[in-house]
Tab-separated table of C-alpha atoms in Angstrom:
chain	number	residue	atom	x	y	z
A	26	UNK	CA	37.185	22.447	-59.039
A	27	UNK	CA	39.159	24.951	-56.796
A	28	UNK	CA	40.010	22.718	-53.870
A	29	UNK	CA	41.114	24.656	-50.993
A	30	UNK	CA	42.573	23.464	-47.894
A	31	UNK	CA	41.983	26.023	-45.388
A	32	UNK	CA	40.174	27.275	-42.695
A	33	UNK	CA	36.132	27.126	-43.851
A	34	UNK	CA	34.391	30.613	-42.726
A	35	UNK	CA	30.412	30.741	-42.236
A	36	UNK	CA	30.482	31.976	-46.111
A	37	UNK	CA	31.883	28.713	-46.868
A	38	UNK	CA	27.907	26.878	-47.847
A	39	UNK	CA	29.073	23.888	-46.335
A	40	UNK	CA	30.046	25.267	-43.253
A	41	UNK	CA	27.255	27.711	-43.392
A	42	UNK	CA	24.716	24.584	-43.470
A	43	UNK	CA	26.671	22.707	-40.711
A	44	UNK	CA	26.911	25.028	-38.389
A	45	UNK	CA	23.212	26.959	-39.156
A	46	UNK	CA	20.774	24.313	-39.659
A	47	UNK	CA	21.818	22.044	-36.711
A	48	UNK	CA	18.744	22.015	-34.099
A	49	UNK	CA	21.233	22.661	-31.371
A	50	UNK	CA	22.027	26.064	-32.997
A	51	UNK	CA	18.787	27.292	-33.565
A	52	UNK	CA	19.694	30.276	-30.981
A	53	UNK	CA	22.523	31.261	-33.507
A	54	UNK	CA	19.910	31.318	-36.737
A	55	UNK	CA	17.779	33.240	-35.046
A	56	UNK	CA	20.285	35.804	-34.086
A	57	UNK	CA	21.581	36.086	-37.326
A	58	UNK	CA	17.709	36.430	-39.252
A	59	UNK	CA	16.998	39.036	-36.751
A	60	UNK	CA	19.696	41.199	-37.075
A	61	UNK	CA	18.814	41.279	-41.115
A	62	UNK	CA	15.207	41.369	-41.061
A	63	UNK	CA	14.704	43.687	-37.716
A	64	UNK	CA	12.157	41.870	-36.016
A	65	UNK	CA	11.517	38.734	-33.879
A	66	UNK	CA	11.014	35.720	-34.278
A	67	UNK	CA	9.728	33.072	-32.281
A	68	UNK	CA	9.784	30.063	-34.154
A	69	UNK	CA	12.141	28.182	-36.210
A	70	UNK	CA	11.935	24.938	-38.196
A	71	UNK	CA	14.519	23.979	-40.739
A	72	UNK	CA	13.134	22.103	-43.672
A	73	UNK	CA	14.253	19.676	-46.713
A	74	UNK	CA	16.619	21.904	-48.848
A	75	UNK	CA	15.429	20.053	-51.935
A	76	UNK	CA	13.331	22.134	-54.018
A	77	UNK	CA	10.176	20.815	-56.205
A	78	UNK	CA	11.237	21.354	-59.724
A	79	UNK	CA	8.089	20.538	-61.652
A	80	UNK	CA	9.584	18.754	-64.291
A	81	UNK	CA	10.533	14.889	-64.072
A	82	UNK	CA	13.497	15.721	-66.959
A	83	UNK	CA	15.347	18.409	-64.464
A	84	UNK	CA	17.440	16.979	-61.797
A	85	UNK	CA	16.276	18.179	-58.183
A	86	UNK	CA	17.817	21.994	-57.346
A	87	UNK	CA	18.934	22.768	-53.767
A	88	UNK	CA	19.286	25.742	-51.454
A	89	UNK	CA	21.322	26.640	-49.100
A	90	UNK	CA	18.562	26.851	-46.344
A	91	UNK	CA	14.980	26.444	-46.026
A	92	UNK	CA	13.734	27.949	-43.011
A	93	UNK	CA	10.069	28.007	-41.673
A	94	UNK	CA	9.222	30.531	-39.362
A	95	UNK	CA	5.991	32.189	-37.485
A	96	UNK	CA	6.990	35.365	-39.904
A	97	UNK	CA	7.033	33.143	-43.117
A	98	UNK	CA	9.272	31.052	-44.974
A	99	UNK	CA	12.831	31.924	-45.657
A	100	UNK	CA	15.368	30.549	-48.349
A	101	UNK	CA	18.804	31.415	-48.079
A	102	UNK	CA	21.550	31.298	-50.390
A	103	UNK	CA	25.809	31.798	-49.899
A	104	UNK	CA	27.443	33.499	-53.118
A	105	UNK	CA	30.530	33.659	-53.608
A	106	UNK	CA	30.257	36.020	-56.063
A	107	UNK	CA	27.070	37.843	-58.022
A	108	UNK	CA	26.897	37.402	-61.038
A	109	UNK	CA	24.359	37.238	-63.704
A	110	UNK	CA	24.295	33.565	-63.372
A	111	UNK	CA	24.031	33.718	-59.627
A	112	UNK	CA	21.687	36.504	-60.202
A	113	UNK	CA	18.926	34.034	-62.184
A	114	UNK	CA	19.413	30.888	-60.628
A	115	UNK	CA	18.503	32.331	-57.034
A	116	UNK	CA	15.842	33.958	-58.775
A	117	UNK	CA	14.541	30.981	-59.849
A	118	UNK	CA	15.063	29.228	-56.653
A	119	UNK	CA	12.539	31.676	-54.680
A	120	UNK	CA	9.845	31.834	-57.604
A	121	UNK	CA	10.101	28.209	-57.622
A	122	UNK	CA	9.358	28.181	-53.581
A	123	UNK	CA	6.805	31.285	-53.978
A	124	UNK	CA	4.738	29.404	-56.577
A	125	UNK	CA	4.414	26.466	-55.065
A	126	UNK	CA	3.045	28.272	-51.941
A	127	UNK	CA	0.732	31.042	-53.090
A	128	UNK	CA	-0.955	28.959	-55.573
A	129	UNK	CA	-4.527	26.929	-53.757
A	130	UNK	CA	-6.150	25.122	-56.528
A	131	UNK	CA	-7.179	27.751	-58.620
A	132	UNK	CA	-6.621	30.201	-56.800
A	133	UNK	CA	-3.788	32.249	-55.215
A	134	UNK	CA	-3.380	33.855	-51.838
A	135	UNK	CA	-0.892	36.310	-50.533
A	136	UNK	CA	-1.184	35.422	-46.585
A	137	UNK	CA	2.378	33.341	-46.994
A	138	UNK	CA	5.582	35.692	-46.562
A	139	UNK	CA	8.335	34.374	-48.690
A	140	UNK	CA	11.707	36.095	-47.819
A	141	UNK	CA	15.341	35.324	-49.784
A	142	UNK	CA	18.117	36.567	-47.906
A	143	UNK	CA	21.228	36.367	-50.644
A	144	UNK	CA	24.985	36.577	-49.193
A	145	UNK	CA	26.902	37.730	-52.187
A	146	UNK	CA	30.670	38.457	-52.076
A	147	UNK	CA	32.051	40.596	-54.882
A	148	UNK	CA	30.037	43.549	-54.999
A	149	UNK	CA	31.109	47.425	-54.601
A	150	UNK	CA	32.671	47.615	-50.915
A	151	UNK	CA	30.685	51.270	-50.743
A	152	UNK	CA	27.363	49.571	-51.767
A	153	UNK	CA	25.807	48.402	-48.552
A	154	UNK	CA	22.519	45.784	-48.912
A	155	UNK	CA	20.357	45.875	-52.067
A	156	UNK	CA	16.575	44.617	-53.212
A	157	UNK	CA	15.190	43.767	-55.961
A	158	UNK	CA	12.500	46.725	-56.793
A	159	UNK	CA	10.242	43.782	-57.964
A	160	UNK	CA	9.759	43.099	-54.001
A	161	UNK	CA	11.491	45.574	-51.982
A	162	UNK	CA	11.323	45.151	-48.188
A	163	UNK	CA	11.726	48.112	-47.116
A	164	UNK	CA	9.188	50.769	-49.742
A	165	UNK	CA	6.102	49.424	-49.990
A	166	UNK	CA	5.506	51.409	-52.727
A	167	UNK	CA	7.828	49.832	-54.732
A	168	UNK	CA	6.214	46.367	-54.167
A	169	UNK	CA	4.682	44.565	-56.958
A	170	UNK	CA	3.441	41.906	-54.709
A	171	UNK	CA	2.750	42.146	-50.831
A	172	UNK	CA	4.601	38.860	-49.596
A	173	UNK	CA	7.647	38.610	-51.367
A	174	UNK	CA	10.847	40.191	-50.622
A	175	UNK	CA	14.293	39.158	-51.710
A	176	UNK	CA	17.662	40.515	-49.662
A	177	UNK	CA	21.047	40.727	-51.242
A	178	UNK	CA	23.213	41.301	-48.427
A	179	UNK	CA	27.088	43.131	-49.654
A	180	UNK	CA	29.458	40.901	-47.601
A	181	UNK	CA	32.332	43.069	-49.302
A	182	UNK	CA	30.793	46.039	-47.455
A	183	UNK	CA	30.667	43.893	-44.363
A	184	UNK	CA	34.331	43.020	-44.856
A	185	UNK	CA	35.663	46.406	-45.123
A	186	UNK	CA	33.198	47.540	-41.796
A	187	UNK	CA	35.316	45.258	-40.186
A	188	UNK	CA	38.773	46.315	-41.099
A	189	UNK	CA	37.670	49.980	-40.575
A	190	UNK	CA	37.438	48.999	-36.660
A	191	UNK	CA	34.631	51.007	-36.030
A	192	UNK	CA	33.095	49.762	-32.881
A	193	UNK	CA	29.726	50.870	-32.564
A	194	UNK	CA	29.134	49.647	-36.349
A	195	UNK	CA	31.024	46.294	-36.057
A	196	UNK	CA	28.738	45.949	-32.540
A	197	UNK	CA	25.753	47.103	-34.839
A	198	UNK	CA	25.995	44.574	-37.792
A	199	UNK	CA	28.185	42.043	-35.920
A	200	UNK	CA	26.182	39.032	-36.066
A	201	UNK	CA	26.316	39.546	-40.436
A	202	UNK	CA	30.190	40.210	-40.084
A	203	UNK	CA	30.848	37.159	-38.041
A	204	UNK	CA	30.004	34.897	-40.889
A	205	UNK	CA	33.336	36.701	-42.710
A	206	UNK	CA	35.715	36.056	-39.927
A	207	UNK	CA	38.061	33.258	-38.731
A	208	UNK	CA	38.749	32.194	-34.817
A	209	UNK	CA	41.818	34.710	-33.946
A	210	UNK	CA	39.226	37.623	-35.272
A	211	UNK	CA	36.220	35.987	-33.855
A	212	UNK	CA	37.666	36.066	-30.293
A	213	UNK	CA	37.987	39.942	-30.360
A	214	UNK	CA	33.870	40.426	-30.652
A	215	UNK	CA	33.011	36.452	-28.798
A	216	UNK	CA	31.569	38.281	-25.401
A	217	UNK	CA	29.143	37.835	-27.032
A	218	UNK	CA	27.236	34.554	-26.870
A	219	UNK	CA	25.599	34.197	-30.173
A	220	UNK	CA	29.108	34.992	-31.431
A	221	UNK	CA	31.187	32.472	-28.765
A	222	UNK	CA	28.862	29.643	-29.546
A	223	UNK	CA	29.052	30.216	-33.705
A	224	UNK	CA	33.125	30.442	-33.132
A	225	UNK	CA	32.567	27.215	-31.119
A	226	UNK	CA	30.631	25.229	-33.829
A	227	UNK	CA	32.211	26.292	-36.678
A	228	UNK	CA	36.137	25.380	-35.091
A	229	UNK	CA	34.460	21.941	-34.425
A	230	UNK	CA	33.106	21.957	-37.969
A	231	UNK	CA	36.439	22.802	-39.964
A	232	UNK	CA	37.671	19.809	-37.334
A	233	UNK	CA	35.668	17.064	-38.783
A	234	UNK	CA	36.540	18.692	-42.539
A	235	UNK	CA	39.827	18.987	-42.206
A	236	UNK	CA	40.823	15.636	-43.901
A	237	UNK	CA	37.746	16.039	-46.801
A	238	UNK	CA	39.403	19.234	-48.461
A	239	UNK	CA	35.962	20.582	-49.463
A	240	UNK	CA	35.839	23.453	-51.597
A	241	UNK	CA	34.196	26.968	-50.237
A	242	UNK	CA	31.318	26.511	-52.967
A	243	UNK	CA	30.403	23.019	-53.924
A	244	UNK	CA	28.045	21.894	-56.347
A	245	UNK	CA	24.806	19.967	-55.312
A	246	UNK	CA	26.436	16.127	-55.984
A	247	UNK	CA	29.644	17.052	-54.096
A	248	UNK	CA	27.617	18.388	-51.653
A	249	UNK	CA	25.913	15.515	-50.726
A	250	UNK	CA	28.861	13.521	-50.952
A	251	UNK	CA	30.529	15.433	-48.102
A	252	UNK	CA	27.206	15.362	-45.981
A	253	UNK	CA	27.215	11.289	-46.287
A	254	UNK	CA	31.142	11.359	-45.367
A	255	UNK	CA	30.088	14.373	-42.188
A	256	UNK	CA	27.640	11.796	-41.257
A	257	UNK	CA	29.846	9.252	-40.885
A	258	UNK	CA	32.220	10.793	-38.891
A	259	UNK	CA	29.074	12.403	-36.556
A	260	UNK	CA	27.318	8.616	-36.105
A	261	UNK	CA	29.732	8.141	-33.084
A	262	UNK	CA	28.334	11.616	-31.422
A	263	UNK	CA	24.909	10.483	-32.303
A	264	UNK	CA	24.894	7.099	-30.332
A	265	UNK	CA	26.570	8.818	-27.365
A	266	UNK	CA	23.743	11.370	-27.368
A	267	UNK	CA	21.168	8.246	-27.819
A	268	UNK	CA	22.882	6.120	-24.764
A	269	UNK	CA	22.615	9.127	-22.700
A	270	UNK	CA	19.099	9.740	-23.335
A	271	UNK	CA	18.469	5.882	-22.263
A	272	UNK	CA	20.490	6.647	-19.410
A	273	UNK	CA	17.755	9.548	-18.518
A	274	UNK	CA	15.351	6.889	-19.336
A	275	UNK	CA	16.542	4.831	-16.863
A	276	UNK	CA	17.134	7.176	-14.112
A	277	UNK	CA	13.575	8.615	-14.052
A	278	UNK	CA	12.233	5.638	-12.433
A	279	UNK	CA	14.961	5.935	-9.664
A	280	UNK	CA	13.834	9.995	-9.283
A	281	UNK	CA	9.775	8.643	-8.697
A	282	UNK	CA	10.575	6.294	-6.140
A	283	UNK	CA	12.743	9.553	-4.411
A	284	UNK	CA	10.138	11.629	-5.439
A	285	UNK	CA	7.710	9.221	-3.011
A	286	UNK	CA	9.543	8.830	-0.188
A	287	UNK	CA	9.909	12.410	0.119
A	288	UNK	CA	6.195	13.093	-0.203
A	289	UNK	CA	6.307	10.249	2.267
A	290	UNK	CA	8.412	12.237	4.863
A	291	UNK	CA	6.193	15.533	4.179
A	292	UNK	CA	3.139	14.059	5.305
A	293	UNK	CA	4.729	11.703	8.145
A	294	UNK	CA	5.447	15.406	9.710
A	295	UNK	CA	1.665	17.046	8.849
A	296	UNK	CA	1.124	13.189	10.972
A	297	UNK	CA	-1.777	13.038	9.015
A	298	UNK	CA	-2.901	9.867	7.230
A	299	UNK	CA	-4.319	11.987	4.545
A	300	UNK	CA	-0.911	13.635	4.132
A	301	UNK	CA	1.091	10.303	3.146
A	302	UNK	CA	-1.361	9.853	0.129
A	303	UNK	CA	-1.072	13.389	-0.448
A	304	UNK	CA	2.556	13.518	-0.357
A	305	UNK	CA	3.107	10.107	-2.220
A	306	UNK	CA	0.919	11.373	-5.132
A	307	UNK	CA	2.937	15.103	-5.378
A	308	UNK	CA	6.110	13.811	-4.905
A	309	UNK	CA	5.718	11.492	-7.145
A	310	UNK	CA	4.217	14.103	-9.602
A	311	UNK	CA	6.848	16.781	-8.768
A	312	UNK	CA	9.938	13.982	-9.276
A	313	UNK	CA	8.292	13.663	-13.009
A	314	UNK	CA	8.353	17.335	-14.037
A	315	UNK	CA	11.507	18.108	-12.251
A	316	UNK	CA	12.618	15.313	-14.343
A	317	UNK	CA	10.740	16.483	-17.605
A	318	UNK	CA	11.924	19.935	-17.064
A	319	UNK	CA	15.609	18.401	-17.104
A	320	UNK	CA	15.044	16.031	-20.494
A	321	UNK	CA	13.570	18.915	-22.017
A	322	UNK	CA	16.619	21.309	-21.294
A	323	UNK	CA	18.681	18.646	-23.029
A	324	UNK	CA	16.291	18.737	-26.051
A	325	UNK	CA	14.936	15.726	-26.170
A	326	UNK	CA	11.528	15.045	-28.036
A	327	UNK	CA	8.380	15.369	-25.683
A	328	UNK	CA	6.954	12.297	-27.200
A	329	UNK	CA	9.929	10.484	-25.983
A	330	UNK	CA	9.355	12.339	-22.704
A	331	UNK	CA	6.232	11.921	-22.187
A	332	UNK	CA	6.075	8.027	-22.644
A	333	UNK	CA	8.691	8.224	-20.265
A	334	UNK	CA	7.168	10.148	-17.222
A	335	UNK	CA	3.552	9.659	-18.478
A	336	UNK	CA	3.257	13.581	-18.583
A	337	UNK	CA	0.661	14.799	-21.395
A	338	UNK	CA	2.326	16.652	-24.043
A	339	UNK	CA	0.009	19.635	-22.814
A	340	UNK	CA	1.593	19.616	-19.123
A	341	UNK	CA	5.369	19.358	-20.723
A	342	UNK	CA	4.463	22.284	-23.229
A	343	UNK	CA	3.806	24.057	-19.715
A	344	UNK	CA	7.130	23.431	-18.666
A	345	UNK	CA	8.676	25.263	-21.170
C-alpha cells in the first residue's frame, strides 16, 4: 500500500470522515451538501457507515458517509480516481442502501430520496460534474425513477478553478474546492467561517495522524484500525469534555439558589408578600433555563439536561 507521509487534505477519506462526521462540525456538512445540492437543509444525523450486505458469506462493505437528512438520505463516497471499478462498487453501494429503503413488505414506495454524492479525482479538468442518466438530478425527464439521484462531482475541474484564480468562481464553488486545498491555500479564502473552522479541524486532524502514516485511500480493515488508534489518542479530550459537563452539573444547583435570592430581592422591593413567592418561583425558573440555554450551547444531550434542571424536554426544545 502507498503509504504517504504528508499533509492529509479533506479528499484524503480518513480525514474526510474525521473532520465531516464529527457532531461538532455538523455546520461544516451542511455547508458543504448545500453548496452541491442547492437547497437547505435543516437537519442532519450521521449514521453507521456499515452497509447491510444481504449475504452472511460477504464481509460487511462501508461508505464513506451515511447521512440522514429532512431532504432524504445521503451516501457519500471519496475517489481517488474513477474508474470502472470505482464506477461499480459505488454503484452497488447506493442500490444496496436504495433497496433496502424503498422496499415495505411487498411492496415498494418512492417517498424516500436517496442521493450519492461521488468525489472522483482523475477525470477531464474541462468536464465539470456528471450524473448518471439512470437518475439524473437535474432533467427529470431523464429519470427512470423519482427518488434516486447519484452526483459525480470532477474534483480535477475543481482543482484547476482554483489555480485559474478566478474570484467570483472560487467564491461560487468554494466550499467543494476547499476539500482540495492545504492550510497556506486555505488561509487565502478562511474569512469565511465554514472555511476557517474546516482549516481548523482538519490541521488538528493531520495533528493526531501525523505519527500513524495513513494512506490517502485506505481499505475498510485499515480503516478501522486507524479509527481504534484516533480513538485512543481522542479518549483524553473525551473525559475532559465529560468532567466539564459534571462541572455544569454541579454548578446548576449553585445558579438556583442565585436564581432565588434574586427573585427574593424583586419581590422584597414590590414589598409584597405575594411577590417573594412570586419571585422565588421565577427566579428559580429563570436560573434553570438561563442555565439550560448555556448546556445546550455547549451541546450537551437534553436528556442529560433535563434530569439536571428538571426542565421537560418540550420547554428545552423551546430554548433552541
Amino acid at each position: 500500500m502507498d503509504i504517504r507521509p504528508k499533509f492529509q487534505t479533506g479528499m484524503s477519506d480518513r480525514a474526510f470522515k474525521e473532520v465531516f462526521l464529527s457532531k461538532k462540525n455538523k455546520h461544516i456538512l451542511k455547508a458543504l451538501l448545500e453548496s452541491i445540492l442547492k437547497e437547505e437543509i435543516n437537519h442532519i444525523e450521521v449514521l453507521n457507515t456499515e452497509l447491510l450486505t444481504g449475504n452472511v458469506h460477504l464481509r460487511a462493505k462501508r461508505v464513506d458517509a451515511h447521512i440522514l437528512t429532512d431532504i432524504g438520505i445521503i451516501t457519500i463516497e471519496v475517489n481517488g480516481k474513477e474508474d470502472q471499478y470505482t464506477k461499480i462498487r459505488n454503484t452497488s453501494f447506493v442500490f444496496n442502501i436504495y433497496n433496502n429503503l424503498v422496499k415495505v413488505g411487498k411492496d415498494y414506495t418512492d417517498k424516500i430520496r436517496v442521493i450519492q454524492i461521488n468525489f472522483s479525482d482523475g477525470l477531464r479538468k474541462e468536464k465539470k460534474d456528471s450524473y448518471y442518466v439512470l437518475c439524473n438530478p437535474l432533467n427529470t425527464e431523464d429519470r427512470r425513477v423519482e427518488n434516486l439521484e447519484i452526483y459525480v462531482i470532477n474534483m480535477n475541474y475543481y482543482r484547476n478553478l482554483w489555480y485559474t484564480n478566478s474570484a467570483s468562481e472560487i467564491e461560487e464553488n468554494k466550499y467543494i474546492i476547499m476539500l482540495l486545498l492545504k492550510p497556506e491555500e486555505l488561509k487565502k479564502i478562511s474569512k469565511d467561517r465554514i472555511v476557517r473552522d474546516y482549516m481548523e479541524e482538519l490541521i488538528k486532524i493531520n495533528e493526531i495522524f501525523k505519527d500513524f502514516k495513513i494512506s490517502e485511500f485506505i481499505s475498510p480493515e485499515e480503516d478501522m484500525k486507524k479509527i481504534i488508534e484516533s480513538e485512543k489518542v481522542l479518549a483524553r479530550e473525551e473525559g475532559l469534555k465529560e468532567g466539564r459537563e459534571e462541572g455544569l452539573e454541579q454548578g446548576i444547583e449553585q445558579g438556583i439558589e442565585q436564581g432565588i435570592v434574586q427573585g427574593i430581592e424583586r419581590g422584597i422591593e414590590q414589598d409584597m408578600v405575594q411577590g417573594i413567592e412570586q419571585g422565588k418561583r421565577e427566579g428559580k425558573r429563570e436560573s434553570k433555563k438561563e442555565i439550560a440555554t448555556n448546556l445546550l450551547k455547549l451541546e450537551i444531550p437534553m436528556e442529560q439536561i433535563s434530569k439536571a434542571t428538571l426542565l421537560s424536554i418540550e420547554e428545552l426544545q423551546k430554548l433552541l
